[in-house]
Short mmCIF file of C-alpha atoms in Angstrom, two decimals:
data_model
loop_
_atom_site.label_atom_id
_atom_site.label_comp_id
_atom_site.label_asym_id
_atom_site.label_seq_id
_atom_site.Cartn_x
_atom_site.Cartn_y
_atom_site.Cartn_z
CA LEU A 1317 96.63 217.76 226.63
CA LEU A 1318 99.04 214.96 225.88
CA GLN A 1319 98.43 211.59 227.32
CA ALA A 1320 100.98 208.99 228.22
CA ASN A 1321 103.03 207.67 225.25
CA GLU A 1322 101.92 210.40 222.86
CA LEU A 1323 104.48 212.32 220.76
CA VAL A 1324 103.65 215.48 218.81
CA TRP A 1325 105.83 217.32 216.35
CA LEU A 1326 106.53 220.94 217.21
CA THR A 1327 108.71 223.48 215.33
CA ASP A 1328 110.87 226.22 217.20
CA ARG A 1329 107.86 228.71 216.47
CA THR A 1330 105.06 226.55 217.86
CA PRO A 1331 103.77 228.15 221.12
CA HIS A 1332 103.64 225.48 223.92
CA GLU A 1333 103.90 225.20 227.68
CA ALA A 1334 104.30 222.66 230.44
CA LEU A 1335 101.28 222.85 232.68
CA PRO A 1336 101.38 222.18 236.46
CA GLN A 1337 100.86 218.46 237.23
CA GLU A 1338 97.55 217.66 239.03
CA GLN A 1339 99.41 214.83 240.84
CA PRO A 1340 102.96 214.55 241.73
CA GLY A 1341 105.19 212.29 239.53
CA HIS A 1342 107.97 212.06 237.01
CA ARG A 1343 107.85 213.47 233.55
CA GLN A 1344 110.32 213.66 230.81
CA PHE A 1345 110.92 216.12 227.95
CA PHE A 1346 113.34 215.63 225.08
CA ARG A 1347 114.07 217.68 222.08
CA LEU A 1348 115.22 216.43 218.73
CA VAL A 1349 116.66 219.19 216.87
CA THR A 1350 116.85 218.91 213.09
CA SER A 1351 117.87 221.17 210.28
CA LYS A 1352 116.05 224.40 209.40
CA ILE A 1353 115.72 225.83 212.98
CA SER A 1354 115.44 229.65 212.91
CA LEU A 1355 116.22 230.59 216.58
CA TRP A 1356 118.86 229.31 218.96
CA PHE A 1357 118.32 229.92 222.65
CA GLU A 1358 121.88 229.92 224.07
CA GLU A 1359 120.83 229.63 227.73
CA HIS A 1360 118.56 226.73 227.07
CA SER A 1361 120.43 224.67 224.51
CA THR A 1362 123.58 222.87 224.51
CA PRO A 1363 125.76 223.41 221.35
CA ASN A 1364 127.20 220.52 219.48
CA PRO A 1365 130.90 221.42 218.90
CA LYS A 1366 131.04 219.11 215.89
CA VAL A 1367 127.96 220.80 214.00
CA PRO A 1368 128.13 224.67 213.73
CA LEU A 1369 124.93 226.63 213.55
CA PRO A 1370 123.87 227.61 209.98
CA ASP A 1371 124.42 231.29 209.07
CA TYR A 1372 120.59 231.92 208.89
CA VAL A 1373 119.90 230.76 212.50
CA GLN A 1374 119.51 233.72 214.97
CA ARG A 1375 121.26 233.32 218.43
CA ILE A 1376 119.02 234.45 221.31
CA GLN A 1377 120.73 235.71 224.45
CA GLY A 1378 118.85 235.57 227.78
CA ARG A 1379 116.10 233.55 229.15
CA LYS A 1380 113.30 232.46 226.79
CA PHE A 1381 110.67 232.37 229.57
CA LEU A 1382 108.90 235.62 230.18
CA ASP A 1383 109.08 236.54 233.91
CA GLN A 1384 110.36 239.64 235.90
CA ASP A 1385 113.93 238.31 235.45
CA SER A 1386 113.62 237.73 231.59
CA ASN A 1387 116.20 239.76 229.60
CA CYS A 1388 115.77 238.05 226.12
CA SER A 1389 117.02 239.96 223.11
CA LEU A 1390 117.39 238.97 219.53
CA ASN A 1391 120.90 239.07 218.17
CA PRO A 1392 121.91 237.87 214.68
CA LYS A 1393 124.59 235.21 214.85
CA GLU A 1394 127.01 237.35 213.04
CA GLY A 1395 126.97 239.82 215.93
CA THR A 1396 128.01 237.41 218.62
#
């Protein structure tokens, strides 16, 4: 588990989850997206209109979290 003021490097293929908090409190998440991503989750990411996605990035439509309402499907960028 991460402690206060810890930072870790994850790729877009690293399994991870946010666990329920034992005590109420504020927590923050931020994502720094660099080059060489492989998947773009359209419902969970805000595109930068000044930086187009590279051709090799697959756009994912639907929610990336698995639950009864999940409808995630892989769609190559050129098909959208």
